[in-house]
PDB file of C-alpha atoms and ligand atoms in Angstrom:
ATOM      1  CA  UNK S   1     110.370  78.717 129.745  1.00 95.00           C
ATOM      2  CA  UNK S   2     111.643  78.900 126.162  1.00 98.00           C
ATOM      3  CA  UNK S   3     113.219  82.030 124.733  1.00 98.00           C
ATOM      4  CA  UNK S   4     112.047  82.568 121.152  1.00 98.00           C
ATOM      5  CA  UNK S   5     115.202  83.274 119.196  1.00 98.00           C
ATOM      6  CA  UNK S   6     114.263  85.799 116.506  1.00 98.00           C
ATOM      7  CA  UNK S   7     117.842  86.263 115.407  1.00 97.00           C
ATOM      8  CA  UNK S   8     118.343  82.593 114.656  1.00 98.00           C
ATOM      9  CA  UNK S   9     114.988  82.210 112.930  1.00 98.00           C
ATOM     10  CA  UNK S  10     115.626  85.354 110.842  1.00 98.00           C
ATOM     11  CA  UNK S  11     118.988  83.927 109.716  1.00 98.00           C
ATOM     12  CA  UNK S  12     117.316  80.656 108.724  1.00 98.00           C
ATOM     13  CA  UNK S  13     114.627  82.401 106.677  1.00 98.00           C
ATOM     14  CA  UNK S  14     117.180  84.722 105.027  1.00 98.00           C
ATOM     15  CA  UNK S  15     119.088  81.668 103.840  1.00 98.00           C
ATOM     16  CA  UNK S  16     115.913  80.379 102.137  1.00 98.00           C
ATOM     17  CA  UNK S  17     115.310  83.824 100.644  1.00 98.00           C
ATOM     18  CA  UNK S  18     118.840  83.937  99.233  1.00 98.00           C
ATOM     19  CA  UNK S  19     118.098  80.736  97.329  1.00 98.00           C
ATOM     20  CA  UNK S  20     114.789  82.159  96.034  1.00 98.00           C
ATOM     21  CA  UNK S  21     116.396  85.426  94.913  1.00 98.00           C
ATOM     22  CA  UNK S  22     119.118  83.500  93.065  1.00 98.00           C
ATOM     23  CA  UNK S  23     116.504  81.293  91.362  1.00 98.00           C
ATOM     24  CA  UNK S  24     114.588  84.408  90.249  1.00 98.00           C
ATOM     25  CA  UNK S  25     117.787  85.889  88.780  1.00 98.00           C
ATOM     26  CA  UNK S  26     118.559  82.665  86.940  1.00 98.00           C
ATOM     27  CA  UNK S  27     115.057  82.254  85.528  1.00 97.00           C
ATOM     28  CA  UNK S  28     114.353  85.859  84.578  1.00 96.00           C
ATOM     29  CA  UNK S  29     117.869  87.176  83.945  1.00 97.00           C
ATOM     30  CA  UNK S  30     117.294  90.120  86.266  1.00 97.00           C
ATOM     31  CA  UNK S  31     117.566  90.952  89.956  1.00 98.00           C
ATOM     32  CA  UNK S  32     114.734  91.480  92.379  1.00 98.00           C
ATOM     33  CA  UNK S  33     114.702  95.206  93.214  1.00 98.00           C
ATOM     34  CA  UNK S  34     113.591  97.124  96.301  1.00 98.00           C
ATOM     35  CA  UNK S  35     113.463 100.931  96.286  1.00 98.00           C
ATOM     36  CA  UNK S  36     113.905 102.614  99.654  1.00 98.00           C
ATOM     37  CA  UNK S  37     113.063 106.304 100.048  1.00 98.00           C
ATOM     38  CA  UNK S  38     114.315 108.255 103.036  1.00 98.00           C
ATOM     39  CA  UNK S  39     113.445 111.927 103.448  1.00 98.00           C
ATOM     40  CA  UNK S  40     115.428 114.071 105.886  1.00 98.00           C
ATOM     41  CA  UNK S  41     118.059 113.354 108.494  1.00 96.00           C
ATOM     42  CA  UNK S  42     116.251 111.520 111.318  1.00 95.00           C
ATOM     43  CA  UNK S  43     119.086 109.429 112.860  1.00 94.00           C
ATOM     44  CA  UNK S  44     116.892 106.423 113.796  1.00 92.00           C
ATOM     45  CA  UNK S  45     115.396 106.312 110.280  1.00 95.00           C
ATOM     46  CA  UNK S  46     118.892 106.433 108.782  1.00 96.00           C
ATOM     47  CA  UNK S  47     119.891 103.395 110.861  1.00 94.00           C
ATOM     48  CA  UNK S  48     116.720 101.488 109.856  1.00 94.00           C
ATOM     49  CA  UNK S  49     117.302 102.261 106.179  1.00 97.00           C
ATOM     50  CA  UNK S  50     120.964 101.219 106.363  1.00 97.00           C
ATOM     51  CA  UNK S  51     119.941  97.924 107.977  1.00 95.00           C
ATOM     52  CA  UNK S  52     117.321  97.282 105.305  1.00 96.00           C
ATOM     53  CA  UNK S  53     119.809  97.931 102.497  1.00 97.00           C
ATOM     54  CA  UNK S  54     122.395  95.687 104.163  1.00 97.00           C
ATOM     55  CA  UNK S  55     119.814  92.917 104.546  1.00 97.00           C
ATOM     56  CA  UNK S  56     118.917  93.212 100.846  1.00 98.00           C
ATOM     57  CA  UNK S  57     122.574  92.764  99.914  1.00 97.00           C
ATOM     58  CA  UNK S  58     122.836  89.703 102.162  1.00 96.00           C
ATOM     59  CA  UNK S  59     120.088  87.837 100.303  1.00 98.00           C
ATOM     60  CA  UNK S  60     120.872  89.140  96.813  1.00 98.00           C
ATOM     61  CA  UNK S  61     118.062  91.692  96.394  1.00 98.00           C
ATOM     62  CA  UNK S  62     119.131  94.825  94.537  1.00 98.00           C
ATOM     63  CA  UNK S  63     118.360  97.957  96.511  1.00 98.00           C
ATOM     64  CA  UNK S  64     117.728 101.380  95.002  1.00 98.00           C
ATOM     65  CA  UNK S  65     118.287 103.910  97.725  1.00 97.00           C
ATOM     66  CA  UNK S  66     116.960 107.489  97.551  1.00 98.00           C
ATOM     67  CA  UNK S  67     117.968 109.886 100.316  1.00 98.00           C
ATOM     68  CA  UNK S  68     116.057 113.113  99.751  1.00 98.00           C
ATOM     69  CA  UNK S  69     116.731 116.370 101.610  1.00 98.00           C
ATOM     70  CA  UNK S  70     114.445 117.392 104.510  1.00 98.00           C
ATOM     71  CA  UNK S  71     113.010 120.271 102.444  1.00 98.00           C
ATOM     72  CA  UNK S  72     111.736 117.935  99.681  1.00 98.00           C
ATOM     73  CA  UNK S  73     108.266 118.979  98.511  1.00 98.00           C
ATOM     74  CA  UNK S  74     105.224 116.713  98.294  1.00 98.00           C
ATOM     75  CA  UNK S  75     105.340 117.014  94.516  1.00 98.00           C
ATOM     76  CA  UNK S  76     109.003 115.952  94.346  1.00 98.00           C
ATOM     77  CA  UNK S  77     108.403 112.980  96.634  1.00 98.00           C
ATOM     78  CA  UNK S  78     105.325 111.835  94.742  1.00 98.00           C
ATOM     79  CA  UNK S  79     106.960 112.213  91.339  1.00 98.00           C
ATOM     80  CA  UNK S  80     109.828 109.979  92.526  1.00 98.00           C
ATOM     81  CA  UNK S  81     107.289 107.401  93.750  1.00 98.00           C
ATOM     82  CA  UNK S  82     105.507 107.562  90.378  1.00 98.00           C
ATOM     83  CA  UNK S  83     108.790 106.919  88.555  1.00 98.00           C
ATOM     84  CA  UNK S  84     109.503 103.904  90.746  1.00 98.00           C
ATOM     85  CA  UNK S  85     105.974 102.578  90.250  1.00 98.00           C
ATOM     86  CA  UNK S  86     106.608 102.626  86.481  1.00 98.00           C
ATOM     87  CA  UNK S  87     110.104 101.095  86.747  1.00 98.00           C
ATOM     88  CA  UNK S  88     109.978  97.365  85.954  1.00 97.00           C
ATOM     89  CA  UNK S  89     113.271  96.761  87.776  1.00 97.00           C
ATOM     90  CA  UNK S  90     111.637  97.890  91.029  1.00 98.00           C
ATOM     91  CA  UNK S  91     109.396  95.220  92.543  1.00 98.00           C
ATOM     92  CA  UNK S  92     108.865  96.819  95.924  1.00 98.00           C
ATOM     93  CA  UNK S  93     108.740 100.434  97.163  1.00 98.00           C
ATOM     94  CA  UNK S  94     109.282 101.420 100.752  1.00 97.00           C
ATOM     95  CA  UNK S  95     108.941 104.946 102.115  1.00 98.00           C
ATOM     96  CA  UNK S  96     110.679 105.140 105.490  1.00 97.00           C
ATOM     97  CA  UNK S  97     108.337 106.629 108.092  1.00 96.00           C
ATOM     98  CA  UNK S  98     107.892 109.035 109.713  1.00 95.00           C
ATOM     99  CA  UNK S  99     108.192 111.643 106.976  1.00 97.00           C
ATOM    100  CA  UNK S 100     109.084 115.243 107.897  1.00 98.00           C
ATOM    101  CA  UNK S 101     106.006 117.051 109.248  1.00 97.00           C
ATOM    102  CA  UNK S 102     105.342 119.223 106.182  1.00 98.00           C
ATOM    103  CA  UNK S 103     104.785 116.130 104.023  1.00 98.00           C
ATOM    104  CA  UNK S 104     101.480 114.269 103.700  1.00 98.00           C
ATOM    105  CA  UNK S 105     102.283 110.638 104.495  1.00 96.00           C
ATOM    106  CA  UNK S 106      98.870 109.289 103.497  1.00 95.00           C
ATOM    107  CA  UNK S 107      98.890 110.957 100.112  1.00 97.00           C
ATOM    108  CA  UNK S 108     102.452 109.750  99.369  1.00 97.00           C
ATOM    109  CA  UNK S 109     101.761 106.142 100.399  1.00 97.00           C
ATOM    110  CA  UNK S 110      98.548 106.085  98.340  1.00 97.00           C
ATOM    111  CA  UNK S 111     100.635 106.325  95.174  1.00 98.00           C
ATOM    112  CA  UNK S 112     102.235 102.934  95.820  1.00 98.00           C
ATOM    113  CA  UNK S 113     100.110 100.225  94.163  1.00 98.00           C
ATOM    114  CA  UNK S 114      99.218  97.141  96.234  1.00 98.00           C
ATOM    115  CA  UNK S 115     101.533  94.883  94.227  1.00 98.00           C
ATOM    116  CA  UNK S 116     104.601  97.025  95.101  1.00 98.00           C
ATOM    117  CA  UNK S 117     103.473  97.797  98.675  1.00 98.00           C
ATOM    118  CA  UNK S 118     105.998  95.533 100.412  1.00 98.00           C
ATOM    119  CA  UNK S 119     105.198  97.090 103.807  1.00 97.00           C
ATOM    120  CA  UNK S 120     101.624  95.818 103.466  1.00 98.00           C
ATOM    121  CA  UNK S 121     100.204  99.202 104.567  1.00 96.00           C
ATOM    122  CA  UNK S 122      97.841 100.092 101.708  1.00 96.00           C
ATOM    123  CA  UNK S 123      94.066  99.770 101.978  1.00 96.00           C
ATOM    124  CA  UNK S 124      93.888  96.966  99.405  1.00 97.00           C
ATOM    125  CA  UNK S 125      96.444  94.797 101.188  1.00 98.00           C
ATOM    126  CA  UNK S 126      94.934  95.525 104.611  1.00 98.00           C
ATOM    127  CA  UNK S 127      91.444  94.815 103.226  1.00 98.00           C
ATOM    128  CA  UNK S 128      92.596  91.470 101.833  1.00 98.00           C
ATOM    129  CA  UNK S 129      94.087  90.604 105.215  1.00 98.00           C
ATOM    130  CA  UNK S 130      90.799  91.499 106.919  1.00 98.00           C
ATOM    131  CA  UNK S 131      89.003  89.162 104.514  1.00 98.00           C
ATOM    132  CA  UNK S 132      91.610  86.421 105.064  1.00 98.00           C
ATOM    133  CA  UNK S 133      92.667  86.495 101.423  1.00 98.00           C
ATOM    134  CA  UNK S 134      96.187  86.080 100.117  1.00 96.00           C
ATOM    135  CA  UNK S 135      97.991  89.417 100.395  1.00 98.00           C
ATOM    136  CA  UNK S 136     101.158  91.266 101.361  1.00 98.00           C
ATOM    137  CA  UNK S 137     101.136  91.390 105.160  1.00 98.00           C
ATOM    138  CA  UNK S 138     102.722  94.108 107.336  1.00 98.00           C
ATOM    139  CA  UNK S 139     106.238  92.922 108.179  1.00 98.00           C
ATOM    140  CA  UNK S 140     106.241  93.043 111.999  1.00 98.00           C
ATOM    141  CA  UNK S 141     103.033  91.088 112.686  1.00 98.00           C
ATOM    142  CA  UNK S 142     103.894  88.733 109.827  1.00 98.00           C
ATOM    143  CA  UNK S 143     107.230  88.069 111.538  1.00 98.00           C
ATOM    144  CA  UNK S 144     105.413  87.318 114.803  1.00 98.00           C
ATOM    145  CA  UNK S 145     103.232  84.720 113.050  1.00 98.00           C
ATOM    146  CA  UNK S 146     106.354  83.087 111.587  1.00 98.00           C
ATOM    147  CA  UNK S 147     107.835  82.887 115.091  1.00 98.00           C
ATOM    148  CA  UNK S 148     104.710  81.204 116.474  1.00 98.00           C
ATOM    149  CA  UNK S 149     104.705  78.766 113.562  1.00 98.00           C
ATOM    150  CA  UNK S 150     108.382  77.916 114.021  1.00 98.00           C
ATOM    151  CA  UNK S 151     107.889  77.169 117.703  1.00 98.00           C
ATOM    152  CA  UNK S 152     104.758  75.077 116.978  1.00 98.00           C
ATOM    153  CA  UNK S 153     102.489  77.484 118.829  1.00 98.00           C
ATOM    154  CA  UNK S 154      99.092  77.114 117.163  1.00 98.00           C
ATOM    155  CA  UNK S 155      96.812  80.100 117.944  1.00 99.00           C
ATOM    156  CA  UNK S 156      93.678  78.094 117.083  1.00 99.00           C
ATOM    157  CA  UNK S 157      91.210  78.157 119.962  1.00 98.00           C
ATOM    158  CA  UNK S 158      93.576  80.190 122.168  1.00 98.00           C
ATOM    159  CA  UNK S 159      92.734  83.447 123.876  1.00 99.00           C
ATOM    160  CA  UNK S 160      94.998  86.037 122.245  1.00 99.00           C
ATOM    161  CA  UNK S 161      95.326  89.574 123.563  1.00 99.00           C
ATOM    162  CA  UNK S 162      96.982  92.258 121.448  1.00 99.00           C
ATOM    163  CA  UNK S 163      98.052  95.290 123.430  1.00 98.00           C
ATOM    164  CA  UNK S 164      98.210  98.244 120.984  1.00 98.00           C
ATOM    165  CA  UNK S 165      96.049  99.057 117.938  1.00 98.00           C
ATOM    166  CA  UNK S 166      98.379 100.821 115.517  1.00 97.00           C
ATOM    167  CA  UNK S 167      97.856 100.343 111.781  1.00 96.00           C
ATOM    168  CA  UNK S 168     101.326  98.886 111.355  1.00 96.00           C
ATOM    169  CA  UNK S 169     101.413  96.438 114.269  1.00 98.00           C
ATOM    170  CA  UNK S 170      98.390  96.025 116.555  1.00 98.00           C
ATOM    171  CA  UNK S 171      95.539  95.895 114.026  1.00 98.00           C
ATOM    172  CA  UNK S 172      97.174  93.592 111.453  1.00 98.00           C
ATOM    173  CA  UNK S 173      98.446  91.431 114.332  1.00 98.00           C
ATOM    174  CA  UNK S 174      94.895  91.024 115.617  1.00 99.00           C
ATOM    175  CA  UNK S 175      93.629  90.133 112.130  1.00 98.00           C
ATOM    176  CA  UNK S 176      96.357  87.532 111.606  1.00 98.00           C
ATOM    177  CA  UNK S 177      95.606  85.892 114.956  1.00 99.00           C
ATOM    178  CA  UNK S 178      91.893  85.928 114.161  1.00 98.00           C
ATOM    179  CA  UNK S 179      92.587  84.382 110.738  1.00 98.00           C
ATOM    180  CA  UNK S 180      94.545  81.712 112.620  1.00 98.00           C
ATOM    181  CA  UNK S 181      91.403  80.973 114.676  1.00 98.00           C
ATOM    182  CA  UNK S 182      92.431  82.593 117.953  1.00 99.00           C
ATOM    183  CA  UNK S 183      89.803  84.407 120.019  1.00 99.00           C
ATOM    184  CA  UNK S 184      91.237  87.898 119.894  1.00 99.00           C
ATOM    185  CA  UNK S 185      90.911  90.907 122.180  1.00 98.00           C
ATOM    186  CA  UNK S 186      92.551  94.202 121.218  1.00 98.00           C
ATOM    187  CA  UNK S 187      93.512  96.627 123.990  1.00 98.00           C
ATOM    188  CA  UNK S 188      94.571 100.261 123.803  1.00 98.00           C
ATOM    189  CA  UNK S 189      94.990 103.347 125.956  1.00 98.00           C
ATOM    190  CA  UNK S 190      91.253 103.551 126.747  1.00 98.00           C
ATOM    191  CA  UNK S 191      90.868  99.897 127.755  1.00 98.00           C
ATOM    192  CA  UNK S 192      89.511  99.367 131.265  1.00 98.00           C
ATOM    193  CA  UNK S 193      90.801  96.573 133.505  1.00 97.00           C
ATOM    194  CA  UNK S 194      93.916  96.135 131.379  1.00 98.00           C
ATOM    195  CA  UNK S 195      95.559  93.894 133.953  1.00 98.00           C
ATOM    196  CA  UNK S 196      92.591  91.478 134.016  1.00 98.00           C
ATOM    197  CA  UNK S 197      92.288  91.370 130.237  1.00 98.00           C
ATOM    198  CA  UNK S 198      96.010  90.793 129.702  1.00 98.00           C
ATOM    199  CA  UNK S 199      96.137  88.079 132.356  1.00 98.00           C
ATOM    200  CA  UNK S 200      93.417  86.147 130.521  1.00 98.00           C
ATOM    201  CA  UNK S 201      95.676  85.719 127.470  1.00 99.00           C
ATOM    202  CA  UNK S 202      97.189  82.433 126.337  1.00 99.00           C
ATOM    203  CA  UNK S 203      99.073  84.499 123.772  1.00 99.00           C
ATOM    204  CA  UNK S 204      99.915  88.094 124.685  1.00 99.00           C
ATOM    205  CA  UNK S 205     101.380  90.373 122.009  1.00 99.00           C
ATOM    206  CA  UNK S 206     102.532  93.749 123.278  1.00 98.00           C
ATOM    207  CA  UNK S 207     103.120  96.738 120.965  1.00 98.00           C
ATOM    208  CA  UNK S 208     102.616 100.007 122.826  1.00 98.00           C
ATOM    209  CA  UNK S 209     106.006 101.728 122.980  1.00 97.00           C
ATOM    210  CA  UNK S 210     106.173 101.931 126.808  1.00 98.00           C
ATOM    211  CA  UNK S 211     109.374 100.573 128.349  1.00 98.00           C
ATOM    212  CA  UNK S 212     108.818  97.488 130.566  1.00 98.00           C
ATOM    213  CA  UNK S 213     105.094  98.299 130.913  1.00 98.00           C
ATOM    214  CA  UNK S 214     103.867  94.700 131.161  1.00 98.00           C
ATOM    215  CA  UNK S 215     104.784  93.244 134.549  1.00 98.00           C
ATOM    216  CA  UNK S 216     104.412  89.676 135.795  1.00 98.00           C
ATOM    217  CA  UNK S 217     101.027  90.417 137.421  1.00 98.00           C
ATOM    218  CA  UNK S 218      99.568  91.139 133.945  1.00 98.00           C
ATOM    219  CA  UNK S 219     100.574  87.731 132.601  1.00 98.00           C
ATOM    220  CA  UNK S 220      98.893  84.351 132.987  1.00 98.00           C
ATOM    221  CA  UNK S 221     101.063  81.448 134.160  1.00 98.00           C
ATOM    222  CA  UNK S 222     102.287  79.611 131.054  1.00 98.00           C
ATOM    223  CA  UNK S 223     101.335  82.349 128.559  1.00 98.00           C
ATOM    224  CA  UNK S 224     103.214  82.959 125.315  1.00 99.00           C
ATOM    225  CA  UNK S 225     104.515  86.547 125.489  1.00 99.00           C
ATOM    226  CA  UNK S 226     105.592  88.391 122.337  1.00 99.00           C
ATOM    227  CA  UNK S 227     107.261  91.753 122.910  1.00 98.00           C
ATOM    228  CA  UNK S 228     107.201  94.027 119.857  1.00 98.00           C
ATOM    229  CA  UNK S 229     108.322  97.150 121.761  1.00 97.00           C
ATOM    230  CA  UNK S 230     111.632  98.852 121.063  1.00 96.00           C
ATOM    231  CA  UNK S 231     112.179 101.290 123.882  1.00 96.00           C
ATOM    232  CA  UNK S 232     114.946 102.705 126.068  1.00 95.00           C
ATOM    233  CA  UNK S 233     115.108 101.982 129.796  1.00 95.00           C
ATOM    234  CA  UNK S 234     116.102 104.502 132.495  1.00 95.00           C
ATOM    235  CA  UNK S 235     119.788 103.939 131.581  1.00 96.00           C
ATOM    236  CA  UNK S 236     119.219 104.432 127.862  1.00 95.00           C
ATOM    237  CA  UNK S 237     119.550 100.699 127.172  1.00 96.00           C
ATOM    238  CA  UNK S 238     117.356  99.081 124.503  1.00 96.00           C
ATOM    239  CA  UNK S 239     114.425  97.196 126.037  1.00 98.00           C
ATOM    240  CA  UNK S 240     110.910  96.099 125.191  1.00 98.00           C
ATOM    241  CA  UNK S 241     107.380  96.870 126.382  1.00 98.00           C
ATOM    242  CA  UNK S 242     107.577  93.808 128.650  1.00 98.00           C
ATOM    243  CA  UNK S 243     109.472  93.624 131.930  1.00 98.00           C
ATOM    244  CA  UNK S 244     111.463  90.632 130.696  1.00 98.00           C
ATOM    245  CA  UNK S 245     113.134  89.657 133.967  1.00 97.00           C
ATOM    246  CA  UNK S 246     109.910  89.252 135.949  1.00 98.00           C
ATOM    247  CA  UNK S 247     107.680  88.022 133.101  1.00 98.00           C
ATOM    248  CA  UNK S 248     110.061  85.265 131.975  1.00 98.00           C
ATOM    249  CA  UNK S 249     109.380  83.476 135.271  1.00 97.00           C
ATOM    250  CA  UNK S 250     105.699  83.068 134.318  1.00 98.00           C
ATOM    251  CA  UNK S 251     105.735  82.735 130.540  1.00 98.00           C
ATOM    252  CA  UNK S 252     106.048  79.432 128.687  1.00 98.00           C
ATOM    253  CA  UNK S 253     107.589  81.238 125.695  1.00 98.00           C
ATOM    254  CA  UNK S 254     108.941  84.780 125.528  1.00 98.00           C
ATOM    255  CA  UNK S 255     110.716  86.972 122.968  1.00 98.00           C
ATOM    256  CA  UNK S 256     113.724  88.979 124.150  1.00 98.00           C
ATOM    257  CA  UNK S 257     114.530  92.577 123.155  1.00 98.00           C
ATOM    258  CA  UNK S 258     116.860  92.824 121.343  1.00 97.00           C
ATOM    259  CA  UNK S 259     117.001  89.560 119.390  1.00 97.00           C
ATOM    260  CA  UNK S 260     113.273  88.802 119.224  1.00 98.00           C
ATOM    261  CA  UNK S 261     110.761  90.452 116.916  1.00 98.00           C
ATOM    262  CA  UNK S 262     113.209  93.076 115.545  1.00 96.00           C
ATOM    263  CA  UNK S 263     115.308  90.821 113.280  1.00 96.00           C
ATOM    264  CA  UNK S 264     112.131  89.185 111.958  1.00 98.00           C
ATOM    265  CA  UNK S 265     110.667  92.496 110.755  1.00 97.00           C
ATOM    266  CA  UNK S 266     113.406  93.202 108.196  1.00 96.00           C
ATOM    267  CA  UNK S 267     113.423  89.553 107.161  1.00 98.00           C
ATOM    268  CA  UNK S 268     109.721  89.705 106.331  1.00 98.00           C
ATOM    269  CA  UNK S 269     110.344  92.855 104.289  1.00 98.00           C
ATOM    270  CA  UNK S 270     112.754  90.804 102.168  1.00 98.00           C
ATOM    271  CA  UNK S 271     110.191  88.008 102.038  1.00 98.00           C
ATOM    272  CA  UNK S 272     107.489  90.420 100.855  1.00 98.00           C
ATOM    273  CA  UNK S 273     109.794  91.888  98.200  1.00 98.00           C
ATOM    274  CA  UNK S 274     110.487  88.445  96.774  1.00 98.00           C
ATOM    275  CA  UNK S 275     106.764  87.659  96.896  1.00 98.00           C
ATOM    276  CA  UNK S 276     105.976  90.897  95.034  1.00 98.00           C
ATOM    277  CA  UNK S 277     108.596  90.130  92.376  1.00 98.00           C
ATOM    278  CA  UNK S 278     107.500  86.549  91.778  1.00 96.00           C
ATOM    279  CA  UNK S 279     103.828  87.515  91.583  1.00 92.00           C
ATOM    280  CA  UNK S 280     104.829  90.189  89.023  1.00 78.00           C
TER     281      UNK S 280
HETATM  282  P1  NAP O 301     101.979 103.476 118.136  1.00 82.58           P
HETATM  283  O1  NAP O 301     101.552 103.751 116.748  1.00 82.58           O
HETATM  284  O2  NAP O 301     102.469 104.572 118.995  1.00 82.58           O
HETATM  285  O3  NAP O 301     100.747 102.761 118.875  1.00 82.58           O
HETATM  286  C1  NAP O 301     100.815 102.465 120.223  1.00 82.58           C
HETATM  287  C2  NAP O 301      99.544 101.771 120.645  1.00 82.58           C
HETATM  288  O4  NAP O 301      99.667 101.442 122.014  1.00 82.58           O
HETATM  289  C3  NAP O 301      98.283 102.633 120.515  1.00 82.58           C
HETATM  290  O5  NAP O 301      97.230 101.829 120.029  1.00 82.58           O
HETATM  291  C4  NAP O 301      98.015 103.096 121.939  1.00 82.58           C
HETATM  292  O6  NAP O 301      96.649 103.260 122.238  1.00 82.58           O
HETATM  293  C5  NAP O 301      98.544 101.934 122.741  1.00 82.58           C
HETATM  294  N1  NAP O 301      99.007 102.367 124.061  1.00 82.58           N
HETATM  295  C6  NAP O 301      99.932 103.302 124.345  1.00 82.58           C
HETATM  296  N2  NAP O 301     100.070 103.419 125.696  1.00 82.58           N
HETATM  297  C7  NAP O 301      99.237 102.515 126.244  1.00 82.58           C
HETATM  298  C8  NAP O 301      98.921 102.171 127.580  1.00 82.58           C
HETATM  299  N3  NAP O 301      99.516 102.750 128.616  1.00 82.58           N
HETATM  300  N4  NAP O 301      98.005 101.207 127.794  1.00 82.58           N
HETATM  301  C9  NAP O 301      97.392 100.590 126.743  1.00 82.58           C
HETATM  302  N5  NAP O 301      97.645 100.888 125.453  1.00 82.58           N
HETATM  303  C10 NAP O 301      98.558 101.843 125.206  1.00 82.58           C
HETATM  304  O7  NAP O 301     103.111 102.356 118.195  1.00 82.58           O
HETATM  305  P2  NAP O 301     103.561 101.205 117.151  1.00 82.58           P
HETATM  306  O8  NAP O 301     104.080 101.827 115.923  1.00 82.58           O
HETATM  307  O9  NAP O 301     102.507 100.156 117.070  1.00 82.58           O
HETATM  308  O10 NAP O 301     104.802 100.606 117.956  1.00 82.58           O
HETATM  309  C11 NAP O 301     104.676 100.048 119.234  1.00 82.58           C
HETATM  310  C12 NAP O 301     106.039  99.633 119.735  1.00 82.58           C
HETATM  311  O11 NAP O 301     106.573  98.654 118.845  1.00 82.58           O
HETATM  312  C13 NAP O 301     107.090 100.737 119.769  1.00 82.58           C
HETATM  313  O12 NAP O 301     107.980 100.502 120.839  1.00 82.58           O
HETATM  314  C14 NAP O 301     107.836 100.565 118.447  1.00 82.58           C
HETATM  315  O13 NAP O 301     109.159 101.067 118.499  1.00 82.58           O
HETATM  316  C15 NAP O 301     107.833  99.081 118.353  1.00 82.58           C
HETATM  317  N6  NAP O 301     107.979  98.552 116.988  1.00 82.58           N
HETATM  318  C16 NAP O 301     108.893  97.581 116.832  1.00 82.58           C
HETATM  319  C17 NAP O 301     109.055  97.000 115.599  1.00 82.58           C
HETATM  320  C18 NAP O 301     110.052  95.892 115.462  1.00 82.58           C
HETATM  321  O14 NAP O 301     110.436  95.563 114.365  1.00 82.58           O
HETATM  322  N7  NAP O 301     110.485  95.290 116.567  1.00 82.58           N
HETATM  323  C19 NAP O 301     108.289  97.421 114.509  1.00 82.58           C
HETATM  324  C20 NAP O 301     107.321  98.413 114.709  1.00 82.58           C
HETATM  325  C21 NAP O 301     107.168  98.972 115.963  1.00 82.58           C
HETATM  326  P3  NAP O 301      95.713 104.382 121.517  1.00 82.58           P
HETATM  327  O15 NAP O 301      95.447 103.852 120.143  1.00 82.58           O
HETATM  328  O16 NAP O 301      94.493 104.421 122.365  1.00 82.58           O
HETATM  329  O17 NAP O 301      96.509 105.644 121.521  1.00 82.58           O
END
């Protein structure tokens, strides 16, 4: 069994991105810029935003950080987004989710044009992905594809099962695997015979947000197991959706939590920002 080292791979890619960001600066005489909007005081969101800003600094992307109070109105949020859309120094715009409940997430995100949508969430970017056209791809599933590529795991002709169908992970993950010629099955909370379906997978990607949900009896001998989950176990310790200790005995490749998919997600955000800037 091989442990897929997301931390190491993320560091390698960030090094390449640092070179690209420096080349952009040299050629165009300006930095690549990412605007990050955080509304309210959610502690987890604050940590994510801090990590994103730190990662930008590491590779030489200029970050513009906006921390708005929890009582920000829809109009205030959207007028900030509009300003950033018009700002030529800002190549990517990221609104940290979830937004406070009184705000309309869909309406706010709709104001970000596809070319500055570095999260790859907007309908145009998702539509392009569905049609297997060049696009900005959602960071987490994009990071998973980079991991497979790095470890020479070719999805072509393989049975891939994606557990979870969220717009930010499960669905784009399924489309990427399909575009890579896997035969893809998507499972969710209404799926019958989950154990049988999961154990048919050559590549199993799990993104459901349930601590250690996938046990060894749901995994085929020799399967590649990618754990997107970021959960807390009974002792409050960070863990994934996969029961790592038992599943690692059956898998041929497995991602740990932490140190697997997580570090790749932020790295692909940086990648997307550089892509957005160079495309102009
Ligand atoms: P989400 O929006 O809550 O979606 C969860 C999906 O899992 C839904 O499609 C749901 O089915 C399905 N599901 C839930 N319980 C299930 C069960 N018992 N059996 C089968 N399917 C079940 O979650 P998400 O945003 O995709 O995130 C999933 C996990 O990934 C979370 O732990 C999150 O923290 C983590 N995550 C990690 C990263 C990273 O960078 N590592 C990035 C994003 C998310 P229904 O659609 O039927 O409700």
